[in-house]
Structure formats: structure tokens, C-alpha cells
PDB file of C-alpha atoms in Angstrom:
ATOM      1  CA  ALA A   3      87.021  97.607 105.947  1.00 80.00           C
ATOM      2  CA  GLN A   4      88.565  97.431 102.169  1.00 86.00           C
ATOM      3  CA  THR A   5      90.256  94.158 101.233  1.00 93.00           C
ATOM      4  CA  VAL A   6      92.433  93.534  98.298  1.00 96.00           C
ATOM      5  CA  THR A   7      92.350  90.067  96.082  1.00 96.00           C
ATOM      6  CA  GLN A   8      95.188  88.923  93.637  1.00 96.00           C
ATOM      7  CA  SER A   9      93.745  85.687  92.784  1.00 94.00           C
ATOM      8  CA  GLN A  10      96.816  84.183  90.820  1.00 95.00           C
ATOM      9  CA  PRO A  11      99.936  83.293  93.454  1.00 95.00           C
ATOM     10  CA  GLU A  12     102.348  82.875  90.357  1.00 96.00           C
ATOM     11  CA  MET A  13     102.827  83.609  86.503  1.00 96.00           C
ATOM     12  CA  SER A  14     105.351  82.720  84.139  1.00 97.00           C
ATOM     13  CA  VAL A  15     105.824  83.949  80.643  1.00 97.00           C
ATOM     14  CA  GLN A  16     108.384  84.283  78.256  1.00 97.00           C
ATOM     15  CA  GLU A  17     110.635  87.697  77.637  1.00 97.00           C
ATOM     16  CA  ALA A  18     109.127  89.768  75.397  1.00 97.00           C
ATOM     17  CA  GLU A  19     105.354  88.779  75.594  1.00 97.00           C
ATOM     18  CA  THR A  20     102.736  90.347  77.317  1.00 97.00           C
ATOM     19  CA  VAL A  21     101.002  89.479  80.874  1.00 97.00           C
ATOM     20  CA  THR A  22      98.299  90.590  82.549  1.00 98.00           C
ATOM     21  CA  LEU A  23      98.123  90.343  86.327  1.00 98.00           C
ATOM     22  CA  SER A  24      94.272  90.444  88.107  1.00 97.00           C
ATOM     23  CA  CYS A  25      93.617  92.401  91.291  1.00 98.00           C
ATOM     24  CA  THR A  26      90.158  93.075  92.766  1.00 97.00           C
ATOM     25  CA  TYR A  27      89.140  94.900  95.641  1.00 97.00           C
ATOM     26  CA  ASP A  28      86.267  95.711  97.891  1.00 96.00           C
ATOM     27  CA  THR A  29      85.293  98.844  99.390  1.00 93.00           C
ATOM     28  CA  SER A  30      82.383 101.211 100.275  1.00 91.00           C
ATOM     29  CA  GLU A  31      84.062 104.473  99.688  1.00 89.00           C
ATOM     30  CA  SER A  32      83.933 106.300  96.345  1.00 87.00           C
ATOM     31  CA  ASN A  33      86.852 107.926  96.142  1.00 88.00           C
ATOM     32  CA  TYR A  34      90.233 106.151  96.573  1.00 92.00           C
ATOM     33  CA  TYR A  35      93.570 105.399  95.318  1.00 93.00           C
ATOM     34  CA  LEU A  36      94.864 101.874  93.576  1.00 95.00           C
ATOM     35  CA  PHE A  37      98.460 101.477  93.368  1.00 96.00           C
ATOM     36  CA  TRP A  38     100.530  98.289  91.927  1.00 97.00           C
ATOM     37  CA  TYR A  39     103.904  97.837  93.880  1.00 97.00           C
ATOM     38  CA  LYS A  40     107.274  95.668  92.716  1.00 97.00           C
ATOM     39  CA  GLN A  41     109.066  93.681  94.922  1.00 96.00           C
ATOM     40  CA  PRO A  42     112.103  92.362  93.460  1.00 94.00           C
ATOM     41  CA  PRO A  43     114.261  89.914  94.944  1.00 90.00           C
ATOM     42  CA  SER A  44     116.187  92.725  96.529  1.00 89.00           C
ATOM     43  CA  ARG A  45     112.877  93.066  98.914  1.00 90.00           C
ATOM     44  CA  GLN A  46     112.758  97.193  97.872  1.00 89.00           C
ATOM     45  CA  MET A  47     109.079  97.680  97.214  1.00 93.00           C
ATOM     46  CA  ILE A  48     108.679 100.033  94.359  1.00 94.00           C
ATOM     47  CA  LEU A  49     105.850 101.979  93.119  1.00 95.00           C
ATOM     48  CA  VAL A  50     104.893 100.990  89.402  1.00 97.00           C
ATOM     49  CA  ILE A  51     101.781 103.016  88.511  1.00 96.00           C
ATOM     50  CA  ARG A  52      99.073 104.802  90.305  1.00 95.00           C
ATOM     51  CA  GLN A  53      95.342 105.144  89.554  1.00 95.00           C
ATOM     52  CA  GLU A  54      92.649 107.730  91.009  1.00 92.00           C
ATOM     53  CA  ALA A  55      89.326 106.271  91.147  1.00 91.00           C
ATOM     54  CA  TYR A  56      87.556 109.412  90.008  1.00 89.00           C
ATOM     55  CA  LYS A  57      89.481 109.289  86.519  1.00 89.00           C
ATOM     56  CA  GLN A  58      87.830 107.368  83.980  1.00 86.00           C
ATOM     57  CA  GLN A  59      91.343 106.917  82.180  1.00 93.00           C
ATOM     58  CA  ASN A  60      93.499 104.313  82.687  1.00 95.00           C
ATOM     59  CA  ALA A  61      96.720 104.974  83.982  1.00 94.00           C
ATOM     60  CA  THR A  62      99.924 104.206  81.860  1.00 95.00           C
ATOM     61  CA  GLU A  63     103.539 104.365  82.778  1.00 94.00           C
ATOM     62  CA  ASN A  64     105.842 102.963  79.773  1.00 95.00           C
ATOM     63  CA  ARG A  65     105.582  99.264  79.539  1.00 97.00           C
ATOM     64  CA  PHE A  66     102.890  99.302  82.352  1.00 97.00           C
ATOM     65  CA  SER A  67      99.529 100.095  82.112  1.00 97.00           C
ATOM     66  CA  VAL A  68      96.251  99.372  83.899  1.00 97.00           C
ATOM     67  CA  ASN A  69      92.636  98.091  83.018  1.00 97.00           C
ATOM     68  CA  PHE A  70      90.664 100.086  85.714  1.00 96.00           C
ATOM     69  CA  GLN A  71      87.060  98.671  86.130  1.00 95.00           C
ATOM     70  CA  LYS A  72      85.481 100.714  89.006  1.00 94.00           C
ATOM     71  CA  ALA A  73      82.073  98.968  88.542  1.00 93.00           C
ATOM     72  CA  ALA A  74      83.423  95.445  88.700  1.00 95.00           C
ATOM     73  CA  LYS A  75      86.403  96.875  91.422  1.00 96.00           C
ATOM     74  CA  SER A  76      88.731  95.377  89.503  1.00 96.00           C
ATOM     75  CA  PHE A  77      92.321  96.681  88.494  1.00 97.00           C
ATOM     76  CA  SER A  78      94.478  94.962  86.437  1.00 97.00           C
ATOM     77  CA  LEU A  79      98.098  95.437  85.477  1.00 98.00           C
ATOM     78  CA  LYS A  80      99.487  94.830  82.186  1.00 98.00           C
ATOM     79  CA  ILE A  81     103.095  94.535  81.372  1.00 98.00           C
ATOM     80  CA  SER A  82     104.021  94.507  77.435  1.00 97.00           C
ATOM     81  CA  ASP A  83     107.267  93.407  75.801  1.00 97.00           C
ATOM     82  CA  SER A  84     108.074  91.917  79.390  1.00 97.00           C
ATOM     83  CA  GLN A  85     111.660  92.015  80.530  1.00 97.00           C
ATOM     84  CA  LEU A  86     114.139  89.577  82.690  1.00 97.00           C
ATOM     85  CA  GLY A  87     114.249  92.406  85.072  1.00 96.00           C
ATOM     86  CA  ASP A  88     110.281  92.365  85.672  1.00 97.00           C
ATOM     87  CA  THR A  89     110.705  89.024  87.718  1.00 97.00           C
ATOM     88  CA  ALA A  90     109.376  90.043  91.030  1.00 97.00           C
ATOM     89  CA  MET A  91     106.516  89.963  93.316  1.00 96.00           C
ATOM     90  CA  TYR A  92     103.709  92.449  92.427  1.00 98.00           C
ATOM     91  CA  PHE A  93     101.168  93.883  94.955  1.00 97.00           C
ATOM     92  CA  CYS A  94      98.196  95.540  94.382  1.00 97.00           C
ATOM     93  CA  ALA A  95      96.985  97.960  97.114  1.00 96.00           C
ATOM     94  CA  PHE A  96      94.171 100.299  97.751  1.00 95.00           C
ATOM     95  CA  MET A  97      94.325 103.759  99.808  1.00 92.00           C
ATOM     96  CA  LYS A  98      90.942 105.424 100.758  1.00 88.00           C
ATOM     97  CA  HIS A  99      90.971 109.166  99.616  1.00 83.00           C
ATOM     98  CA  GLY A 100      91.432 111.553 102.435  1.00 74.00           C
ATOM     99  CA  GLY A 101      91.711 110.540 105.987  1.00 65.00           C
ATOM    100  CA  ALA A 102      94.566 108.502 106.952  1.00 69.00           C
ATOM    101  CA  GLN A 103      96.969 107.345 104.132  1.00 78.00           C
ATOM    102  CA  LYS A 104      97.204 103.695 104.940  1.00 86.00           C
ATOM    103  CA  LEU A 105      97.740 101.349 102.174  1.00 92.00           C
ATOM    104  CA  VAL A 106      96.373  97.859 102.132  1.00 93.00           C
ATOM    105  CA  PHE A 107      97.706  95.524 100.192  1.00 95.00           C
ATOM    106  CA  GLY A 108      97.145  92.045  98.269  1.00 96.00           C
ATOM    107  CA  GLN A 109      98.872  88.615  98.857  1.00 95.00           C
ATOM    108  CA  GLY A 110     100.919  89.154  95.821  1.00 95.00           C
ATOM    109  CA  THR A 111     101.674  87.339  92.500  1.00 97.00           C
ATOM    110  CA  ARG A 112     105.101  86.001  92.159  1.00 96.00           C
ATOM    111  CA  LEU A 113     105.847  86.684  88.094  1.00 98.00           C
ATOM    112  CA  THR A 114     108.879  85.018  86.271  1.00 97.00           C
ATOM    113  CA  ILE A 115     110.226  86.031  82.925  1.00 97.00           C
ATOM    114  CA  ASN A 116     111.946  83.595  81.190  1.00 96.00           C
ATOM    115  CA  PRO A 117     114.621  83.983  78.897  1.00 95.00           C
TER     116      PRO A 117
ATOM    117  CA  ASP B  26     118.833 111.264  98.574  1.00 63.00           C
ATOM    118  CA  ALA B  27     119.506 108.276 100.376  1.00 80.00           C
ATOM    119  CA  GLY B  28     115.965 107.040 100.661  1.00 93.00           C
ATOM    120  CA  VAL B  29     114.995 105.691 103.901  1.00 96.00           C
ATOM    121  CA  ILE B  30     117.254 103.855 105.844  1.00 96.00           C
ATOM    122  CA  GLN B  31     116.472 100.715 107.806  1.00 97.00           C
ATOM    123  CA  SER B  32     118.778  98.892 110.627  1.00 96.00           C
ATOM    124  CA  PRO B  33     119.695  96.228 111.151  1.00 97.00           C
ATOM    125  CA  ARG B  34     118.790  94.632 107.490  1.00 96.00           C
ATOM    126  CA  HIS B  35     118.914  91.326 109.198  1.00 97.00           C
ATOM    127  CA  GLU B  36     118.297  90.487 112.696  1.00 97.00           C
ATOM    128  CA  VAL B  37     118.545  86.843 114.258  1.00 97.00           C
ATOM    129  CA  THR B  38     117.526  86.527 118.045  1.00 97.00           C
ATOM    130  CA  GLU B  39     116.300  84.005 120.369  1.00 97.00           C
ATOM    131  CA  MET B  40     112.959  83.875 121.923  1.00 97.00           C
ATOM    132  CA  GLY B  41     112.534  86.429 124.829  1.00 96.00           C
ATOM    133  CA  GLN B  42     115.001  88.781 123.436  1.00 97.00           C
ATOM    134  CA  GLU B  43     114.377  92.708 123.093  1.00 97.00           C
ATOM    135  CA  VAL B  44     114.686  93.382 119.571  1.00 98.00           C
ATOM    136  CA  THR B  45     114.886  97.155 118.114  1.00 98.00           C
ATOM    137  CA  LEU B  46     114.417  98.251 114.527  1.00 98.00           C
ATOM    138  CA  ARG B  47     115.382 101.349 113.353  1.00 98.00           C
ATOM    139  CA  CYS B  48     114.257 103.778 110.694  1.00 98.00           C
ATOM    140  CA  LYS B  49     115.427 107.281 108.965  1.00 97.00           C
ATOM    141  CA  PRO B  50     112.904 108.436 107.192  1.00 97.00           C
ATOM    142  CA  ILE B  51     113.462 110.691 104.311  1.00 95.00           C
ATOM    143  CA  SER B  52     114.878 114.237 105.152  1.00 94.00           C
ATOM    144  CA  GLY B  53     111.794 116.445 104.807  1.00 92.00           C
ATOM    145  CA  HIS B  54     109.271 113.906 105.067  1.00 93.00           C
ATOM    146  CA  ASN B  55     106.643 114.137 108.167  1.00 90.00           C
ATOM    147  CA  SER B  56     104.724 110.772 107.774  1.00 91.00           C
ATOM    148  CA  LEU B  57     106.248 107.503 108.663  1.00 95.00           C
ATOM    149  CA  PHE B  58     104.957 103.875 108.384  1.00 96.00           C
ATOM    150  CA  TRP B  59     105.971 100.757 109.769  1.00 97.00           C
ATOM    151  CA  TYR B  60     104.544  97.454 107.791  1.00 97.00           C
ATOM    152  CA  ARG B  61     105.215  94.019 108.661  1.00 97.00           C
ATOM    153  CA  GLN B  62     105.376  91.306 105.850  1.00 96.00           C
ATOM    154  CA  THR B  63     105.005  87.689 106.386  1.00 94.00           C
ATOM    155  CA  MET B  64     103.871  84.763 104.339  1.00 88.00           C
ATOM    156  CA  MET B  65     100.930  84.260 106.080  1.00 87.00           C
ATOM    157  CA  ARG B  66      99.279  87.739 106.594  1.00 88.00           C
ATOM    158  CA  GLY B  67     101.227  89.769 103.860  1.00 90.00           C
ATOM    159  CA  LEU B  68     101.820  93.075 104.489  1.00 93.00           C
ATOM    160  CA  GLU B  69     100.073  94.883 107.082  1.00 93.00           C
ATOM    161  CA  LEU B  70     100.749  98.373 108.410  1.00 94.00           C
ATOM    162  CA  LEU B  71     101.611  98.259 112.087  1.00 96.00           C
ATOM    163  CA  ILE B  72     101.506 101.817 113.042  1.00 96.00           C
ATOM    164  CA  TYR B  73     101.980 105.205 111.469  1.00 92.00           C
ATOM    165  CA  PHE B  74     103.299 108.743 112.688  1.00 93.00           C
ATOM    166  CA  ASN B  75     102.902 112.197 111.305  1.00 90.00           C
ATOM    167  CA  ASN B  76     104.950 115.162 112.382  1.00 91.00           C
ATOM    168  CA  ASN B  77     106.372 112.334 115.134  1.00 93.00           C
ATOM    169  CA  VAL B  78     102.916 111.752 116.572  1.00 93.00           C
ATOM    170  CA  PRO B  79     101.777 108.173 116.443  1.00 93.00           C
ATOM    171  CA  ILE B  80      98.180 108.903 114.381  1.00 90.00           C
ATOM    172  CA  ASP B  81      97.123 104.898 114.289  1.00 89.00           C
ATOM    173  CA  ASP B  82      98.477 101.944 116.058  1.00 92.00           C
ATOM    174  CA  SER B  83      95.504  99.997 115.503  1.00 90.00           C
ATOM    175  CA  GLY B  84      97.761  97.436 113.246  1.00 91.00           C
ATOM    176  CA  MET B  85     100.263  96.678 116.319  1.00 94.00           C
ATOM    177  CA  PRO B  86      99.654  93.013 117.112  1.00 88.00           C
ATOM    178  CA  GLU B  87      99.981  93.253 120.817  1.00 86.00           C
ATOM    179  CA  ASP B  88     101.512  95.230 123.752  1.00 91.00           C
ATOM    180  CA  ARG B  89     104.911  93.531 123.061  1.00 95.00           C
ATOM    181  CA  PHE B  90     105.340  95.559 120.353  1.00 97.00           C
ATOM    182  CA  SER B  91     105.884  99.695 120.752  1.00 97.00           C
ATOM    183  CA  ALA B  92     106.831 102.216 118.138  1.00 97.00           C
ATOM    184  CA  LYS B  93     108.620 105.756 118.920  1.00 97.00           C
ATOM    185  CA  MET B  94     109.557 108.482 116.789  1.00 97.00           C
ATOM    186  CA  PRO B  95     111.645 111.354 118.921  1.00 95.00           C
ATOM    187  CA  ASN B  96     112.406 113.395 116.452  1.00 94.00           C
ATOM    188  CA  ALA B  97     111.701 114.166 112.450  1.00 93.00           C
ATOM    189  CA  SER B  98     114.289 112.122 111.328  1.00 94.00           C
ATOM    190  CA  PHE B  99     114.621 108.360 113.607  1.00 96.00           C
ATOM    191  CA  SER B 100     111.778 106.329 114.518  1.00 98.00           C
ATOM    192  CA  THR B 101     112.113 102.481 116.611  1.00 98.00           C
ATOM    193  CA  LEU B 102     109.683  99.420 116.358  1.00 98.00           C
ATOM    194  CA  LYS B 103     110.765  97.855 119.691  1.00 98.00           C
ATOM    195  CA  ILE B 104     109.567  93.851 120.556  1.00 97.00           C
ATOM    196  CA  GLN B 105     109.839  92.636 124.003  1.00 97.00           C
ATOM    197  CA  PRO B 106     109.432  89.898 124.342  1.00 96.00           C
ATOM    198  CA  SER B 107     110.061  88.624 120.849  1.00 96.00           C
ATOM    199  CA  GLU B 108     108.609  85.387 119.525  1.00 96.00           C
ATOM    200  CA  PRO B 109     109.288  83.385 116.752  1.00 96.00           C
ATOM    201  CA  ARG B 110     105.986  84.271 115.403  1.00 95.00           C
ATOM    202  CA  ASP B 111     107.146  87.496 115.077  1.00 96.00           C
ATOM    203  CA  SER B 112     109.790  86.512 112.471  1.00 97.00           C
ATOM    204  CA  ALA B 113     108.947  88.760 109.500  1.00 97.00           C
ATOM    205  CA  VAL B 114     110.240  91.578 107.129  1.00 97.00           C
ATOM    206  CA  TYR B 115     109.803  94.701 108.414  1.00 98.00           C
ATOM    207  CA  PHE B 116     109.640  97.750 106.407  1.00 97.00           C
ATOM    208  CA  CYS B 117     109.670 101.459 107.225  1.00 97.00           C
ATOM    209  CA  ALA B 118     107.947 103.625 104.756  1.00 96.00           C
ATOM    210  CA  SER B 119     108.152 107.746 104.610  1.00 94.00           C
ATOM    211  CA  SER B 120     106.041 110.360 102.881  1.00 91.00           C
ATOM    212  CA  LEU B 121     106.022 114.192 102.360  1.00 87.00           C
ATOM    213  CA  ASP B 122     102.691 114.876 103.960  1.00 75.00           C
ATOM    214  CA  SER B 123      99.873 112.744 105.236  1.00 57.00           C
ATOM    215  CA  ARG B 124      96.828 115.463 105.440  1.00 64.00           C
ATOM    216  CA  PRO B 125      93.654 114.429 104.625  1.00 62.00           C
ATOM    217  CA  ASN B 126      92.744 115.084 100.716  1.00 66.00           C
ATOM    218  CA  SER B 127      96.065 114.948  99.598  1.00 69.00           C
ATOM    219  CA  TYR B 128      98.266 112.125  98.280  1.00 76.00           C
ATOM    220  CA  ASN B 129     102.126 111.663  99.051  1.00 82.00           C
ATOM    221  CA  GLU B 130     103.840 108.765  97.743  1.00 87.00           C
ATOM    222  CA  GLN B 131     105.055 106.332 100.283  1.00 91.00           C
ATOM    223  CA  PHE B 132     108.691 105.213  99.754  1.00 93.00           C
ATOM    224  CA  PHE B 133     109.855 102.286 101.358  1.00 95.00           C
ATOM    225  CA  GLY B 134     113.195 101.084 103.009  1.00 95.00           C
ATOM    226  CA  PRO B 135     114.794  98.156 101.967  1.00 94.00           C
ATOM    227  CA  GLY B 136     113.390  96.543 105.345  1.00 96.00           C
ATOM    228  CA  THR B 137     114.710  94.286 107.996  1.00 97.00           C
ATOM    229  CA  ARG B 138     114.545  90.776 107.975  1.00 97.00           C
ATOM    230  CA  LEU B 139     113.470  89.347 111.711  1.00 98.00           C
ATOM    231  CA  THR B 140     114.079  85.713 112.514  1.00 98.00           C
ATOM    232  CA  VAL B 141     113.493  84.741 116.089  1.00 97.00           C
ATOM    233  CA  LEU B 142     114.782  81.245 116.701  1.00 96.00           C
TER     234      LEU B 142
END
């Protein structure tokens, strides 16, 4: 079974700073997907970024980028030029490639961006 | 598109009562997922359907929980009888397809916050 661990329950930074959220996972699969989801106070789950395990290049979406270290089973999210609207819970998630598309989530990191 | 629609947004009930949560997936999506979010267990998949057929219900906690998808545009999650430990936020998500070797983004609804007193 796959597990996803987020070791930072809470983080807080000033607006415009860069922040990195950590995520590690455990799997015996060789091909899979990794995700970061954002959950603002509205509760809506929003996909931030996706990484395919077979791709060596780290995914980037505007101010959001990941550092994917497959051998270390590490998948961190970097938010550059943080904005007040980035305040939210962030969940790291895993999905096995092929077969059932079941998302396995970490426990989440509560990120607060201070003005 | 209206996105995934869930109702009600909030539900407060008393222990022992039957609770029914409803979900309308995005039109054209043929996979539907029910998740539960609690402080203790985080986000966990309860059950998912493909083309209205339940594929994996291994996450359903016990027989008090049941889910149905009578057609492509509607699904229900029922708890009977409800217990205080069922209090959680229940999310429905849908995706375009769930075939092996394909990836399709899961779009989440706004969730239903259930409180069982």
C-alpha cells in the first residue's frame, strides 16, 4: 500500500516570500503520479500541480514548482512570490499509474501568508 | 460548466438518523469518487464508480454506509444509522474516464459538512 507523509502541519511566511512544502511517499510502484492540491477556507479542493514519475523534468505552473526526487521518494512544492490568496491547506497526493485512479493523500500542511 | 454539485452543503442530524448525501458529477464524466475528510484520518477514498458501476468499495468503513449511482448524472451516499464518529466533510469528485493507463483529473465538489450529534 502507498503512504504519503507531510511532516509540516503548519507553516507561515510573509507575503512575497518563497515557501517550500515537504512531502515524502512510500511505494513499490515504478510508474505513478504525484499531485499537490490546495484547499482554501471555502473547502474546495483545487489541483495545483501534477508530476508524472517517468518525467525527470520538474513540473512548473506559474509561481508553483516542484522538486521531484524519485530515488528519495520526495516531492516538495515551492511557491514563489507568495500571495495572500495562497493561504490554504495543501495536500500532497499519490496515484498509481494504470488500474484504479485512487488518490492517496497526505495529512496536509496549513500554510498562512501574512501581509 | 457548473462543476460537481453536492447537496446539502451542511447537514446536522442526531445519532441514529438516516443521512443521504447527493452528488451530481460534471456532465460527460463517467467516473465518480466519494471521499471523506476528518481531522484524524485526513482525506480517504470511500468508493468509486465507473460508468455507474461500483468498482472499489474497500474504503467504505462499515455496512452502515452505502452508495449508489442509478444514472450517469446522480449518486448518493447513505449512512444508516448515523453515529457521531461519522461527522466529517464528504467530498464527491468526478473525472472523464478511469481506464487503465490513462490519467484524467478529478474535479472535486464543494463537500458536505456532516455533523452527527
